[in-house]
XYZ file of C-alpha atoms in Angstrom:
547
model
C -61.986 -89.915 -18.752
C -59.503 -88.048 -16.518
C -60.664 -85.182 -14.314
C -60.805 -81.736 -15.938
C -60.227 -78.757 -13.668
C -62.797 -75.964 -13.504
C -60.534 -73.451 -15.259
C -60.457 -75.663 -18.386
C -63.893 -77.237 -18.131
C -65.641 -73.886 -17.827
C -63.485 -72.001 -20.288
C -65.705 -69.799 -22.516
C -66.367 -71.200 -25.987
C -68.305 -68.300 -27.512
C -68.208 -64.532 -27.112
C -71.311 -64.380 -24.913
C -69.638 -66.583 -22.268
C -66.672 -64.229 -21.762
C -66.906 -62.686 -18.274
C -66.086 -59.112 -17.383
C -64.984 -57.799 -20.803
C -68.149 -56.413 -22.463
C -66.305 -53.583 -24.233
C -64.013 -56.021 -26.033
C -66.743 -58.518 -26.908
C -68.908 -55.735 -28.334
C -66.095 -54.311 -30.482
C -65.004 -57.664 -31.898
C -68.516 -58.854 -32.708
C -69.313 -55.594 -34.515
C -66.065 -55.842 -36.475
C -66.904 -59.391 -37.566
C -70.478 -58.559 -38.512
C -69.402 -55.520 -40.520
C -66.464 -57.429 -42.075
C -63.956 -54.843 -40.840
C -61.346 -57.250 -39.538
C -57.818 -56.069 -38.847
C -54.812 -58.165 -39.798
C -53.226 -57.879 -36.314
C -54.602 -57.562 -32.774
C -52.882 -56.982 -29.437
C -54.671 -58.231 -26.314
C -53.131 -56.787 -23.144
C -54.113 -57.066 -19.506
C -53.530 -58.936 -16.216
C -53.293 -62.699 -16.009
C -56.388 -64.864 -16.079
C -58.838 -62.328 -17.513
C -59.483 -64.008 -20.892
C -56.874 -62.819 -23.390
C -55.933 -66.217 -24.866
C -59.515 -67.468 -24.570
C -60.784 -64.484 -26.563
C -58.092 -65.106 -29.186
C -59.257 -68.701 -29.619
C -62.901 -67.668 -29.885
C -61.943 -65.064 -32.497
C -60.082 -67.788 -34.429
C -63.242 -69.946 -34.304
C -65.350 -67.033 -35.490
C -63.034 -66.566 -38.491
C -62.740 -70.229 -39.489
C -66.210 -71.546 -38.649
C -68.010 -73.181 -41.587
C -70.588 -70.382 -41.262
C -67.943 -67.711 -40.820
C -66.745 -65.246 -40.444
C -69.513 -65.085 -37.832
C -69.869 -63.610 -34.366
C -71.566 -66.841 -33.235
C -69.399 -69.841 -34.210
C -71.324 -73.104 -34.205
C -68.779 -75.081 -32.185
C -69.784 -78.266 -34.027
C -68.020 -78.070 -37.374
C -64.583 -79.728 -37.803
C -62.828 -76.383 -37.753
C -64.455 -75.230 -34.482
C -63.866 -78.643 -32.888
C -60.189 -78.759 -33.840
C -59.574 -75.211 -32.627
C -61.304 -75.996 -29.330
C -59.102 -79.061 -28.827
C -55.948 -77.214 -29.853
C -55.139 -79.422 -32.841
C -56.089 -77.202 -35.774
C -53.417 -76.813 -38.445
C -54.721 -73.372 -39.306
C -54.455 -71.921 -35.784
C -50.917 -71.884 -34.404
C -50.454 -70.995 -30.741
C -46.877 -69.924 -30.067
C -45.318 -69.299 -26.671
C -43.329 -66.085 -26.950
C -41.190 -66.974 -23.934
C -39.738 -70.168 -25.459
C -39.814 -69.059 -29.119
C -38.358 -65.620 -28.730
C -35.404 -65.654 -31.090
C -34.944 -64.472 -34.659
C -34.715 -68.049 -35.997
C -38.242 -68.872 -34.825
C -39.572 -65.681 -36.429
C -37.844 -66.523 -39.707
C -39.565 -69.914 -39.683
C -42.885 -68.185 -39.038
C -42.277 -65.832 -41.998
C -41.670 -68.791 -44.293
C -44.811 -70.643 -43.156
C -47.013 -67.559 -43.497
C -46.893 -67.898 -47.276
C -48.815 -71.188 -47.310
C -52.608 -71.121 -47.550
C -54.826 -72.550 -44.773
C -55.642 -76.259 -45.031
C -59.175 -76.336 -43.649
C -60.571 -72.934 -42.734
C -60.580 -69.550 -44.411
C -57.739 -68.001 -42.373
C -54.418 -68.912 -40.838
C -54.340 -67.465 -37.329
C -51.125 -67.000 -35.338
C -51.683 -66.559 -31.594
C -48.433 -65.483 -29.907
C -48.743 -65.508 -26.119
C -46.469 -63.311 -23.959
C -45.314 -61.521 -27.087
C -43.290 -59.035 -25.029
C -40.729 -61.800 -24.466
C -39.565 -61.665 -28.084
C -36.109 -60.204 -28.616
C -35.513 -56.892 -30.357
C -34.169 -58.712 -33.417
C -37.217 -60.991 -33.539
C -39.551 -57.988 -33.379
C -37.694 -56.278 -36.207
C -37.794 -59.425 -38.334
C -41.559 -59.605 -37.836
C -42.289 -56.010 -38.821
C -42.656 -56.344 -42.588
C -44.713 -59.530 -42.416
C -46.918 -58.002 -39.717
C -47.591 -54.874 -41.743
C -48.384 -56.591 -45.054
C -49.290 -60.228 -44.411
C -51.148 -62.390 -46.940
C -54.878 -61.680 -46.948
C -55.623 -65.052 -45.361
C -53.325 -64.483 -42.306
C -54.324 -62.944 -38.960
C -52.028 -62.227 -36.010
C -53.265 -62.109 -32.417
C -50.734 -61.119 -29.757
C -51.341 -61.505 -26.022
C -49.250 -59.889 -23.297
C -49.333 -58.885 -19.646
C -46.709 -56.171 -20.222
C -47.609 -54.079 -23.284
C -45.038 -51.469 -22.302
C -42.306 -53.932 -23.346
C -43.681 -54.291 -26.878
C -41.796 -51.966 -29.216
C -43.780 -49.032 -30.670
C -43.323 -50.214 -34.269
C -45.236 -53.391 -33.397
C -47.910 -51.525 -31.427
C -48.554 -49.167 -34.343
C -49.355 -52.111 -36.617
C -51.935 -53.683 -34.279
C -55.400 -52.907 -32.997
C -54.988 -52.866 -29.228
C -57.562 -54.169 -26.723
C -56.987 -53.653 -22.996
C -58.564 -56.314 -20.777
C -59.570 -55.203 -17.290
C -59.489 -56.990 -13.946
C -62.804 -58.718 -13.367
C -64.920 -57.201 -10.542
C -65.490 -59.252 -7.398
C -69.258 -59.535 -7.870
C -68.888 -60.817 -11.436
C -66.409 -63.452 -10.261
C -68.816 -64.528 -7.515
C -71.659 -64.809 -10.038
C -69.540 -67.031 -12.296
C -68.460 -69.238 -9.371
C -72.081 -69.639 -8.293
C -72.957 -70.681 -11.846
C -70.223 -73.323 -11.805
C -71.233 -74.667 -8.379
C -74.876 -74.901 -9.385
C -74.010 -76.896 -12.494
C -71.655 -79.151 -10.531
C -74.179 -79.726 -7.732
C -71.912 -78.319 -5.018
C -73.076 -76.095 -2.154
C -70.679 -73.497 -0.744
C -71.615 -70.491 1.365
C -71.453 -67.060 -0.220
C -68.892 -65.694 2.297
C -66.512 -68.409 1.100
C -66.988 -67.313 -2.507
C -66.369 -63.708 -1.454
C -63.069 -64.741 0.132
C -62.099 -66.635 -3.038
C -63.018 -63.709 -5.284
C -61.042 -61.233 -3.157
C -58.057 -63.564 -3.082
C -58.020 -63.944 -6.871
C -57.129 -60.263 -7.439
C -59.468 -59.852 -10.396
C -58.399 -63.072 -12.181
C -61.263 -65.431 -12.991
C -58.836 -68.250 -13.784
C -57.229 -67.879 -10.348
C -60.663 -67.862 -8.710
C -61.680 -71.061 -10.518
C -58.405 -72.719 -9.524
C -58.911 -71.734 -5.876
C -62.485 -73.015 -5.982
C -61.248 -76.318 -7.412
C -58.733 -76.587 -4.571
C -61.364 -75.849 -1.913
C -63.818 -78.407 -3.271
C -61.154 -81.106 -3.467
C -60.015 -80.469 0.113
C -63.378 -79.993 1.803
C -65.455 -82.474 -0.119
C -68.323 -80.018 -0.478
C -68.560 -78.971 3.182
C -66.542 -75.796 3.434
C -66.235 -73.405 6.371
C -65.021 -69.857 5.886
C -62.347 -70.344 8.543
C -60.899 -73.320 6.656
C -60.824 -71.389 3.380
C -59.114 -68.403 4.981
C -56.490 -70.688 6.539
C -55.988 -72.601 3.290
C -55.561 -69.537 1.088
C -53.770 -67.349 3.625
C -56.452 -64.673 3.311
C -57.599 -62.174 5.930
C -61.207 -62.472 7.050
C -63.494 -59.519 6.419
C -64.524 -59.651 10.085
C -60.911 -59.089 11.159
C -60.829 -55.846 9.180
C -64.084 -54.681 10.736
C -62.904 -55.647 14.240
C -59.581 -53.846 14.037
C -61.292 -50.747 12.624
C -63.784 -50.913 15.498
C -60.848 -50.900 17.940
C -59.538 -47.766 16.220
C -62.946 -46.099 16.511
C -63.155 -46.966 20.228
C -59.577 -45.726 20.795
C -58.517 -49.125 22.150
C -54.907 -49.766 21.041
C -54.671 -52.871 23.212
C -57.522 -54.545 21.339
C -56.052 -53.517 17.977
C -52.687 -55.074 18.838
C -54.366 -58.260 20.068
C -56.263 -58.659 16.798
C -53.077 -58.086 14.822
C -51.189 -60.608 16.953
C -53.904 -63.216 16.358
C -53.706 -62.664 12.606
C -49.921 -63.065 12.639
C -50.120 -66.204 14.817
C -52.435 -67.735 12.221
C -49.619 -67.404 9.679
C -51.103 -64.538 7.702
C -48.820 -62.240 5.748
C -48.674 -58.822 7.432
C -48.052 -57.152 4.056
C -51.275 -58.693 2.708
C -53.161 -57.669 5.843
C -51.880 -54.090 5.559
C -52.986 -53.927 1.916
C -56.398 -55.302 2.869
C -56.725 -52.762 5.690
C -55.878 -49.914 3.312
C -58.518 -51.233 0.912
C -60.966 -51.420 3.821
C -60.354 -47.736 4.610
C -60.983 -46.939 0.962
C -64.261 -48.855 1.105
C -65.274 -46.965 4.258
C -64.567 -43.680 2.481
C -66.641 -44.647 -0.564
C -69.444 -46.037 1.600
C -69.612 -42.828 3.624
C -69.673 -40.590 0.558
C -71.998 -42.680 -1.651
C -74.161 -44.223 1.081
C -72.704 -47.690 0.315
C -73.266 -47.780 -3.439
C -72.562 -51.452 -4.218
C -71.436 -50.638 -7.762
C -68.576 -48.514 -6.398
C -67.629 -50.657 -3.412
C -67.785 -53.907 -5.440
C -68.823 -56.068 -2.479
C -72.024 -57.951 -1.559
C -74.953 -55.889 -0.317
C -74.717 -57.128 3.283
C -71.033 -56.155 3.473
C -71.869 -52.733 2.005
C -74.458 -52.181 4.736
C -71.886 -53.154 7.348
C -69.402 -50.705 5.832
C -71.983 -47.921 5.899
C -72.769 -48.604 9.559
C -69.099 -48.568 10.563
C -68.353 -45.430 8.541
C -70.794 -43.515 10.756
C -68.330 -43.868 13.631
C -65.641 -42.004 11.725
C -65.554 -38.611 10.107
C -64.316 -38.343 6.527
C -61.225 -36.528 7.822
C -60.476 -39.409 10.201
C -60.818 -41.983 7.423
C -58.496 -40.026 5.144
C -56.024 -39.620 8.008
C -56.078 -43.376 8.709
C -55.557 -44.053 5.024
C -52.516 -41.767 4.981
C -51.022 -43.286 8.135
C -51.377 -46.831 6.773
C -49.886 -45.908 3.390
C -46.923 -44.337 5.201
C -46.529 -47.569 7.182
C -46.513 -49.509 3.924
C -43.758 -47.277 2.555
C -41.754 -47.563 5.775
C -42.097 -51.357 5.809
C -40.410 -51.523 2.417
C -37.292 -49.934 3.894
C -37.203 -52.035 7.064
C -36.586 -55.713 7.582
C -39.710 -55.919 9.752
C -43.199 -55.650 8.301
C -44.785 -55.929 11.724
C -43.298 -52.931 13.538
C -44.583 -50.161 11.198
C -48.040 -51.749 11.234
C -48.136 -51.940 15.044
C -46.981 -48.333 15.404
C -49.645 -47.186 12.935
C -52.426 -49.052 14.722
C -51.406 -47.617 18.102
C -51.173 -44.158 16.565
C -54.655 -44.400 15.074
C -56.222 -45.929 18.177
C -54.450 -43.766 20.779
C -54.147 -40.298 19.259
C -56.979 -38.308 17.772
C -56.568 -38.350 13.971
C -56.638 -34.555 13.813
C -53.429 -34.503 15.863
C -51.743 -37.449 14.137
C -49.681 -37.802 10.963
C -51.078 -34.993 8.793
C -49.937 -32.257 11.262
C -46.595 -31.579 9.519
C -48.255 -31.474 6.099
C -50.870 -29.053 7.400
C -48.125 -26.875 8.809
C -46.439 -26.746 5.433
C -49.593 -25.531 3.785
C -50.506 -22.938 6.371
C -47.095 -21.549 7.296
C -46.434 -19.278 4.283
C -49.805 -17.522 4.561
C -50.085 -17.251 8.357
C -49.078 -13.907 9.936
C -45.773 -14.244 11.791
C -47.136 -12.344 14.789
C -49.771 -15.031 15.388
C -48.027 -18.434 15.451
C -50.323 -21.373 14.742
C -48.680 -23.399 17.515
C -47.031 -22.119 20.681
C -43.251 -22.564 20.909
C -42.251 -25.707 22.734
C -39.465 -24.008 24.723
C -40.302 -20.275 24.823
C -37.887 -17.893 26.546
C -38.994 -16.612 29.972
C -39.742 -13.166 28.542
C -41.940 -14.512 25.768
C -45.395 -12.985 25.728
C -47.246 -14.089 22.589
C -50.687 -12.861 23.676
C -50.016 -9.083 23.766
C -48.687 -9.188 20.184
C -52.172 -9.005 18.718
C -52.766 -5.534 20.166
C -49.460 -3.776 19.633
C -49.853 -0.038 18.962
C -47.085 -0.042 16.350
C -49.094 -2.478 14.202
C -51.914 0.023 13.971
C -49.684 2.782 12.608
C -47.106 0.979 10.498
C -48.157 -2.656 9.866
C -45.439 -5.270 9.627
C -45.244 -7.140 6.300
C -46.760 -10.612 6.546
C -44.941 -12.305 3.715
C -41.281 -12.271 2.711
C -41.951 -10.778 -0.681
C -43.740 -7.595 0.524
C -41.151 -4.828 0.202
C -37.604 -4.686 1.491
C -36.718 -6.110 4.864
C -35.171 -2.993 6.395
C -37.744 -0.444 5.155
C -40.552 -2.457 6.726
C -39.188 -2.100 10.247
C -37.603 1.376 10.252
C -39.523 3.737 12.545
C -41.634 0.932 13.994
C -39.493 -1.132 16.367
C -41.083 -4.433 17.365
C -42.377 -4.943 20.858
C -39.594 -7.414 21.619
C -36.040 -7.030 20.372
C -34.072 -10.252 19.882
C -30.289 -10.081 20.135
C -27.433 -12.083 18.715
C -26.842 -13.935 21.988
C -30.410 -15.187 22.143
C -30.272 -16.530 18.576
C -26.909 -18.172 19.235
C -28.284 -19.881 22.338
C -31.302 -21.235 20.436
C -29.482 -22.010 17.176
C -29.511 -25.813 17.477
C -33.159 -25.747 18.576
C -34.053 -23.717 15.477
C -32.372 -26.322 13.261
C -34.214 -29.104 15.114
C -37.573 -27.317 14.707
C -36.950 -26.845 10.990
C -35.961 -30.509 10.535
C -39.373 -31.577 11.828
C -41.035 -29.584 9.050
C -38.545 -29.890 6.184
C -35.383 -31.920 6.584
C -33.670 -30.637 3.426
C -33.986 -27.009 4.549
C -32.637 -27.904 8.002
C -29.607 -29.549 6.378
C -28.874 -26.371 4.423
C -29.362 -24.232 7.542
C -26.788 -26.336 9.401
C -24.103 -25.157 6.957
C -24.888 -21.471 7.572
C -22.975 -19.117 9.871
C -24.860 -16.680 12.101
C -23.398 -13.324 10.987
C -25.486 -10.785 12.935
C -28.912 -9.994 14.361
C -30.098 -6.401 13.928
C -33.654 -5.008 14.171
C -34.924 -8.611 14.471
C -33.330 -9.470 11.137
C -31.199 -12.623 11.351
C -28.393 -12.449 8.792
C -27.023 -15.850 7.785
C -23.807 -16.236 5.821
C -22.844 -19.082 3.518
C -19.357 -19.761 2.106
C -19.110 -18.880 -1.562
C -18.857 -22.568 -2.454
C -22.321 -23.210 -0.974
C -24.380 -20.827 -3.094
C -26.805 -23.681 -3.831
C -27.644 -23.900 -0.117
C -28.336 -20.167 -0.010
C -30.500 -20.275 -3.138
C -32.514 -23.192 -1.762
C -33.260 -21.409 1.515
C -34.184 -18.222 -0.373
C -36.999 -20.015 -2.167
C -40.322 -18.511 -1.201
C -41.667 -21.533 0.659
C -38.435 -22.412 2.509
C -37.793 -18.851 3.652
C -41.371 -18.420 4.840
C -41.114 -21.610 6.914
C -37.785 -20.541 8.427
C -39.088 -17.063 9.374
C -42.220 -18.616 10.858
C -40.133 -20.963 13.037
C -37.916 -18.107 14.197
C -40.972 -15.985 15.031
C -42.489 -18.845 17.000
C -39.259 -19.502 18.868
C -38.677 -15.897 20.005
C -42.318 -14.715 20.149
C -41.450 -11.794 17.896
C -41.708 -10.908 14.243
C -38.395 -12.178 12.854
C -36.973 -11.859 9.361
C -34.090 -13.733 7.717
C -31.467 -12.349 5.310
C -29.108 -14.666 3.430
C -25.718 -13.589 2.098
C -22.622 -15.193 0.578
C -19.263 -14.665 2.281
C -15.977 -14.267 0.437
C -14.454 -17.288 2.150
C -14.541 -20.871 0.939
C -16.249 -23.604 2.860
C -14.229 -25.074 5.721
C -12.662 -28.356 4.771
C -13.739 -31.481 6.589
C -10.118 -32.120 7.619
C -10.001 -28.753 9.398
C -13.241 -29.483 11.196
C -11.896 -32.858 12.224
C -8.674 -31.299 13.583
C -10.597 -28.677 15.518
C -12.826 -31.365 16.957
C -9.825 -33.393 18.115
C -8.285 -30.309 19.695
C -11.472 -29.557 21.612
C -11.750 -33.147 22.836
C -8.094 -33.183 23.992
C -8.516 -29.822 25.695
C -11.588 -31.029 27.566
C -9.828 -34.248 28.531
C -6.737 -32.407 29.841
C -8.893 -30.062 31.837
C -10.681 -32.992 33.468
C -7.343 -34.612 34.367
C -6.127 -31.417 35.994
C -9.265 -31.154 38.090
C -9.019 -34.764 39.234
C -5.411 -34.257 40.302
């Protein structure tokens, strides 16, 4: 007899052997026992989690000589033929290759004939989402009112592509990805029956590499056994499957904890030299940060981490070296690197930058700083900037602002929406008066500061014209064709950010007023001509000096 791979040899034959889908097994067995069987079922879920296998077992349960029964005997002619795939009463149809209206018409004609051996005719259509719109429509009437001896079972990995009129006529069952520990338990059961010894860390690597698919895990196990001959080292498995070792994730996280960017880059370089996919490694590192977070919060609850107990203990120990804020920061930095890598040709560069950032800079000062500024800026008092201006004017004196006498008599409004702008400052001049020349000199720096917080607002500000500065109120004018820019900057959050940046820059309480001018926006051609004139003028002046 030819060799049978593990995925086929150990395919479940009864409901109790199905792994990782207790909610579906329980529902189907109760329906059979209570004789409340639907005429159509839809099994949806990822690949390799038991959809087609469950459909076959359900067909056995319906056509068994003792059936309908939740425990088919597996010995009668009907059960045997269904198990071998040769039953005339159970038709398995591939939706990808039989997707047209002609195939559905043939199915509608054959539905009328009674079963030859069992009690029911069962149609199992795999990848049903591949059927065309016309084929779906042709199936509707038959699916809604089939003969009493006909059952339909549809299987799909993409239920969103099945039209609603089909979904409404079926009982839907969603299969879940199988947890790592349940996959490991099943692999250990197979190895014990086959008389093969493989270390548990190897099985953990196989289970993690299968992405919740038991069929994939069994196929990988078959490949490992055939290559190693029963003597398998974890290093060989990792190299064979292109996986990332758990130790590598712990080591690179340890380098981040110790603030050693050199060590982090060395570990990454070793992983890349071994031919590992940096995208896979980045995903695994993000998952590792998630596991550290869960381990720290739940004290390494194995049911939530879904890893062996010894790995959970190791996660708990490592999580003590990081605060929850640091873990969340690292998670955010790595996710941002993943997003950036999708827009670049290089997967390596964003990952290296992120590792250096996490290992070199304290997480509290790293990536989340801009986001924190966005949250705190609208509510913070303008007279007390959260961060000192990077290039303050020589006369800036932020410290004395907290004790100004005018604030004790007539307090300045802290938010843009509190009263009118002019009435809030009349009779109480600020300690430092900012003039038009100062704002003009710092105009480009203000735009640059705003771009670091909110790029869209900085773009709108670049189209504004500085009209005047009076009583520390900066009046900005927009051409009448750019009213959208004005409205965007007048939004509560954008205006609060802009006023906060201006206050920080000039160390004074600044307000912003936005108006529309009567003139149209300057055409790009005019700007281009003016630019050429300025360049030619500068060039001519340089020639004159040289002469």
